[in-house]
PDB file of C-alpha atoms in Angstrom:
ATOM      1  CA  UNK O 283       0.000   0.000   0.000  1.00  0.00           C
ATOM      2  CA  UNK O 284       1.383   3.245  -0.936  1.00  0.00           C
ATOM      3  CA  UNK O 285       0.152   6.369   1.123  1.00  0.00           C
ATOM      4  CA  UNK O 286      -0.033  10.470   0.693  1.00  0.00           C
ATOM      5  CA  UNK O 287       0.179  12.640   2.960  1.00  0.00           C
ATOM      6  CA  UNK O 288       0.546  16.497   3.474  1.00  0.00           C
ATOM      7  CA  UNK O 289       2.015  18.633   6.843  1.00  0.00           C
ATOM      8  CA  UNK O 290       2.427  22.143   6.959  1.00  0.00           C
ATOM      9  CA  UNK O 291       1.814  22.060   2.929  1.00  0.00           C
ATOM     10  CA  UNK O 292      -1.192  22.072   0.618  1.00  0.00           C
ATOM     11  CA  UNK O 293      -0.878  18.702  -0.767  1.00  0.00           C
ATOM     12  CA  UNK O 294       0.328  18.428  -3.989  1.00  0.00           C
ATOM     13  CA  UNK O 295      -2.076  18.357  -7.258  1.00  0.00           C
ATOM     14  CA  UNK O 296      -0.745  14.685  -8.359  1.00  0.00           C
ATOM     15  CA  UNK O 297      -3.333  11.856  -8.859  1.00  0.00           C
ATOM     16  CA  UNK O 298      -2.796   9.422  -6.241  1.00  0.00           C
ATOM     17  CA  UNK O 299      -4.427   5.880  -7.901  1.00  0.00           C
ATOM     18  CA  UNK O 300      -2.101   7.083 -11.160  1.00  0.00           C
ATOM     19  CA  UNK O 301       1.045   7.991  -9.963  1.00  0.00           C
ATOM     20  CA  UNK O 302       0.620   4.956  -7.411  1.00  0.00           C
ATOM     21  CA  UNK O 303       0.335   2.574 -10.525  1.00  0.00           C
ATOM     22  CA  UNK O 304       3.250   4.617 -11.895  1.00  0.00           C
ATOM     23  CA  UNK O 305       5.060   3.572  -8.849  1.00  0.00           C
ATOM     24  CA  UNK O 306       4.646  -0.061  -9.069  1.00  0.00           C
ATOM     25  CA  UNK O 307       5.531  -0.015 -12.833  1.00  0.00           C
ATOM     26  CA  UNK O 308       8.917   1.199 -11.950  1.00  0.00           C
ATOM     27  CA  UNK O 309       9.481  -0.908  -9.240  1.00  0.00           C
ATOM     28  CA  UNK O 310       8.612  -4.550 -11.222  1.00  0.00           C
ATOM     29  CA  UNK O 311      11.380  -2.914 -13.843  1.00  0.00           C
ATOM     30  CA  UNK O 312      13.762  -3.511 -11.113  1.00  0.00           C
ATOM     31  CA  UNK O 313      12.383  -6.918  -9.940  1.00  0.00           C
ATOM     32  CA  UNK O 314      10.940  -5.634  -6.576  1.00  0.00           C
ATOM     33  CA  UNK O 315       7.291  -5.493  -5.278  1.00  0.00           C
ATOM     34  CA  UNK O 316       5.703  -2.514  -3.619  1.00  0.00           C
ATOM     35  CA  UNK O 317       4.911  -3.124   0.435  1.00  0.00           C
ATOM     36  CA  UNK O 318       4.355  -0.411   2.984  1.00  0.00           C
ATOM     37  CA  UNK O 319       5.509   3.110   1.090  1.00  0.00           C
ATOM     38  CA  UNK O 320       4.271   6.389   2.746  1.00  0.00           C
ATOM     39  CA  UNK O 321       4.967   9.779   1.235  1.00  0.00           C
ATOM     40  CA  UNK O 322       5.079  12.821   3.200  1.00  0.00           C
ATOM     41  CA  UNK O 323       4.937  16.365   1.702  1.00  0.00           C
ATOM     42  CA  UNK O 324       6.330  18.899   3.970  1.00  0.00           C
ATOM     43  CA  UNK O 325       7.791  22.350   3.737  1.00  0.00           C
ATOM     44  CA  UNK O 326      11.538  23.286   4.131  1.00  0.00           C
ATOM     45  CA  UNK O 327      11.483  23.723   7.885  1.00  0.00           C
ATOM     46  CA  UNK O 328       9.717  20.389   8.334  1.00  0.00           C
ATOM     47  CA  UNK O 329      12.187  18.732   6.024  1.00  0.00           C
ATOM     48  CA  UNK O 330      15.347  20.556   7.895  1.00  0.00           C
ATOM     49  CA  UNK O 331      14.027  19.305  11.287  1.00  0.00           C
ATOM     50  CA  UNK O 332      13.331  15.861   9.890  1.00  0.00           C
ATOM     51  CA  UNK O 333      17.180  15.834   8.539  1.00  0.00           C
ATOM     52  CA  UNK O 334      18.818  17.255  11.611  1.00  0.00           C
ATOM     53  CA  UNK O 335      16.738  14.682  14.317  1.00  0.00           C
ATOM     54  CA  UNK O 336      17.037  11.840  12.417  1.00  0.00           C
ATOM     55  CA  UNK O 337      20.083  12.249   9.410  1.00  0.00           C
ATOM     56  CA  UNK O 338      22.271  14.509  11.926  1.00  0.00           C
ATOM     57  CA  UNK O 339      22.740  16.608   8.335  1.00  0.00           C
ATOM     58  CA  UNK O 340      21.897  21.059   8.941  1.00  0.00           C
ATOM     59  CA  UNK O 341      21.000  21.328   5.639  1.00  0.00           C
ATOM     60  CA  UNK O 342      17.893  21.492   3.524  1.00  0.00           C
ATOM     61  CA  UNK O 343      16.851  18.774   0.680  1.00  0.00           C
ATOM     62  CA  UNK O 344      14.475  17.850  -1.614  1.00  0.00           C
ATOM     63  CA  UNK O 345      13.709  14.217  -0.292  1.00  0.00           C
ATOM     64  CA  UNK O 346      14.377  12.225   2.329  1.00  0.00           C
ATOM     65  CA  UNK O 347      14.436   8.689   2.329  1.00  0.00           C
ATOM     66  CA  UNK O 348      13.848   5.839   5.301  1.00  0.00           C
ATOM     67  CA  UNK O 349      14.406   2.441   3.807  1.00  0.00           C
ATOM     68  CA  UNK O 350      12.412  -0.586   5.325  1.00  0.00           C
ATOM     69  CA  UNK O 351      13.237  -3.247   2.405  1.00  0.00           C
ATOM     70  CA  UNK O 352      12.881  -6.721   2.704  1.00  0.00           C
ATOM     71  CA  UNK O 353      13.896  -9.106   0.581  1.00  0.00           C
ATOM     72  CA  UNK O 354      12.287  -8.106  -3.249  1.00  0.00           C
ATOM     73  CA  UNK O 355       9.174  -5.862  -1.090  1.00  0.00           C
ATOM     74  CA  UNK O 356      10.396  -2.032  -1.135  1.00  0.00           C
ATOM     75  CA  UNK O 357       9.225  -0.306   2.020  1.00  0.00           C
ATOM     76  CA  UNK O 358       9.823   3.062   3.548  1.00  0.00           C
ATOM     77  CA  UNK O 359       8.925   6.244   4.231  1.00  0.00           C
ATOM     78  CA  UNK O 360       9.356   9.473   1.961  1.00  0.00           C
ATOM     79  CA  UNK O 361       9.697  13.016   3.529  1.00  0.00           C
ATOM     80  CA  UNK O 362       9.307  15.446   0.463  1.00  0.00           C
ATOM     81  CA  UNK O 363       9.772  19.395   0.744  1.00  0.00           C
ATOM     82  CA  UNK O 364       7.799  20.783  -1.460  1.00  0.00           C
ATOM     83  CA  UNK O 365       9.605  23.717  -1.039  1.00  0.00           C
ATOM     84  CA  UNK O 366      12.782  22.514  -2.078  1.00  0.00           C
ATOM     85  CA  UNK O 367      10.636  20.650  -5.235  1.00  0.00           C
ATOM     86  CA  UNK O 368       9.438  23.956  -6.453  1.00  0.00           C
ATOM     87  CA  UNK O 369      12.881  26.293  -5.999  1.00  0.00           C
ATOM     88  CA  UNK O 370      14.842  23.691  -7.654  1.00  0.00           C
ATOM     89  CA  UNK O 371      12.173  23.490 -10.308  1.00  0.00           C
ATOM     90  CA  UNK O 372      13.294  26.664 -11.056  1.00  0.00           C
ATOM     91  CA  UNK O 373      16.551  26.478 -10.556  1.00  0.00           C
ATOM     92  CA  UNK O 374      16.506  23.373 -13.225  1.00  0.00           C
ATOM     93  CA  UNK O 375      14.291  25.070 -15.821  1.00  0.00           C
ATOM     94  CA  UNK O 376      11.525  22.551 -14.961  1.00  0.00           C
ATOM     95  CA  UNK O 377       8.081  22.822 -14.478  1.00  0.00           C
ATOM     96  CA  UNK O 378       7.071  22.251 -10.873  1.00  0.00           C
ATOM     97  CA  UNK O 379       4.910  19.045 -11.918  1.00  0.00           C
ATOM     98  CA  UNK O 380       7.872  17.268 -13.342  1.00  0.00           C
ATOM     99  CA  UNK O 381      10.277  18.149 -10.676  1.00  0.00           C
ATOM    100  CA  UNK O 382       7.770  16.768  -8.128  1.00  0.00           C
ATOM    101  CA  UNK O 383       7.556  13.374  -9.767  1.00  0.00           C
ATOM    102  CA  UNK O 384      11.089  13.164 -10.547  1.00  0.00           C
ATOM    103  CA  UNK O 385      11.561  13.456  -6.579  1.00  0.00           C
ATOM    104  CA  UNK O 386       8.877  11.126  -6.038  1.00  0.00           C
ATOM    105  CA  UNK O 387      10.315   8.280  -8.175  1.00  0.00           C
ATOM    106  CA  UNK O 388      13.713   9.708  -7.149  1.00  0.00           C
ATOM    107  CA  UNK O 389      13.047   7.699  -3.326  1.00  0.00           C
ATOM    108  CA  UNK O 390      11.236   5.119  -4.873  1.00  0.00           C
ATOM    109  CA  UNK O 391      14.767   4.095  -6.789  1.00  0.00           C
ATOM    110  CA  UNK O 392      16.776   4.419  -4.048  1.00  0.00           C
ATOM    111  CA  UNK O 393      14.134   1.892  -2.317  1.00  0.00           C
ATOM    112  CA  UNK O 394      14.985  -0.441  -5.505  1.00  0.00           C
ATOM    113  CA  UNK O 395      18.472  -0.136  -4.641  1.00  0.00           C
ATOM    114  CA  UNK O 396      19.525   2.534  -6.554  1.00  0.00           C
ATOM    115  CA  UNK O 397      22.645   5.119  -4.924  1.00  0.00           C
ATOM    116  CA  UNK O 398      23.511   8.160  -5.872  1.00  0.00           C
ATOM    117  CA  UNK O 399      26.259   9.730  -3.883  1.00  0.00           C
ATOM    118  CA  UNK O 400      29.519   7.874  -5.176  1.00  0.00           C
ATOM    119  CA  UNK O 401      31.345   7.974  -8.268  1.00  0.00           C
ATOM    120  CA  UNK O 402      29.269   8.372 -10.947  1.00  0.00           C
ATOM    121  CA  UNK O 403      25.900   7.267  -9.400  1.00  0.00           C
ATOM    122  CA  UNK O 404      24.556  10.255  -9.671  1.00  0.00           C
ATOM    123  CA  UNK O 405      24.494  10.136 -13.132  1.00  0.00           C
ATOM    124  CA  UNK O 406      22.832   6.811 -13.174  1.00  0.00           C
ATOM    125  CA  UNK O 407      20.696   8.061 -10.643  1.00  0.00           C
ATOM    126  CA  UNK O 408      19.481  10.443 -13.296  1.00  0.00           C
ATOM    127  CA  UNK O 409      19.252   8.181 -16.000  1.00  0.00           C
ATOM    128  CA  UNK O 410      16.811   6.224 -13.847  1.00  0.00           C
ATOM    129  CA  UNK O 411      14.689   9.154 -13.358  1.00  0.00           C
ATOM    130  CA  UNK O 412      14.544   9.817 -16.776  1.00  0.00           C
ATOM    131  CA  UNK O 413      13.546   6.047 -17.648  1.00  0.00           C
ATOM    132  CA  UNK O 414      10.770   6.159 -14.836  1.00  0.00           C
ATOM    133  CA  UNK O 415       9.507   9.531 -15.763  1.00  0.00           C
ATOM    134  CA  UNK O 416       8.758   7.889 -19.042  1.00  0.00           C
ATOM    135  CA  UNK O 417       6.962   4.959 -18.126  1.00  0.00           C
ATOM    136  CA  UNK O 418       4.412   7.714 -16.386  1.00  0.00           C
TER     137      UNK O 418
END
C-alpha cells in the first residue's frame, strides 16, 4: 500500500491511484514489489528538522528517504519538501509538476536499490529518473 500525505503544505495536485500505478511499474522494472511506502509532503522547515533529528545533516533537501526493504518488497517512508521541489524546479528550468515526480520516483529508486552519492551514481541516478519519468 502506498500512502499520501501532506504537513504544513497544501498537498500536492498529483493523482494518487495514477502515480501509485506509476510507482509499481517502476518498481517490477527492477524486480521488486511494492509493500508499505508512505509519502510525506512537507515544507523546508519540516524537512530541515526531519534531517537534523534523524540524518544529523543542517542542511535542507528535496527528499528524504527511510528504507524498510525486505527481501524483493520495497518499504519506507518518503519526507518530500515541497519547497525545495518547487525552488529547484526553477533552478533546473523545470516545471514544478515534473520536478515533483522526478523526486517522487527519485526515493522510490533508491528503495529499488539505486545510490547516488559515489562515483558516478549520480548520473545513473538520473538516467533512472529519466527512464521512470517515461513509463508515467
Amino acid at each position: 500500500m502506498i500512502t499520501y500525505q501532506a504537513e504544513n503544505v497544501k498537498f500536492p495536485a498529483i493523482r494518487r491511484r495514477d502515480t501509485t500505478a506509476w510507482i509499481r511499474r517502476v518498481a517490477q522494472t527492477y524486480g521488486k514489489k511494492v509493500g508499505e511506502v508512505g509519502y510525506l509532503f512537507v515544507d523546508d522547515e519540516k524537512i530541515l528538522e526531519v534531517n537534523r533529528e534523524y540524518l544529523g545533516h543542517d542542511y535542507y533537501t528535496d527528499i528524504i528517504t527511510f528504507d524498510y526493504d525486505e527481501g524483493d518488497t520495497i518499504n519506507g517512508d518518503l519526507v518530500i519538501s515541497l519547497d525545495t521541489v518547487r525552488s529547484n524546479a526553477a533552478l533546473f528550468q523545470k516545471s514544478y509538476e515534473e520536478e515533483l515526480h522526478r523526486v517522487i520516483i527519485h526515493g522510490i529508486l533508491h528503495l529499488c536499490g539505486l545510490n547516488d552519492k559515489g562515483p558516478g551514481e549520480r548520473e545513473l541516478m538520473e538516467e533512472a529518473e529519466n527512464r521512470a519519468l517515461a513509463l508515467r
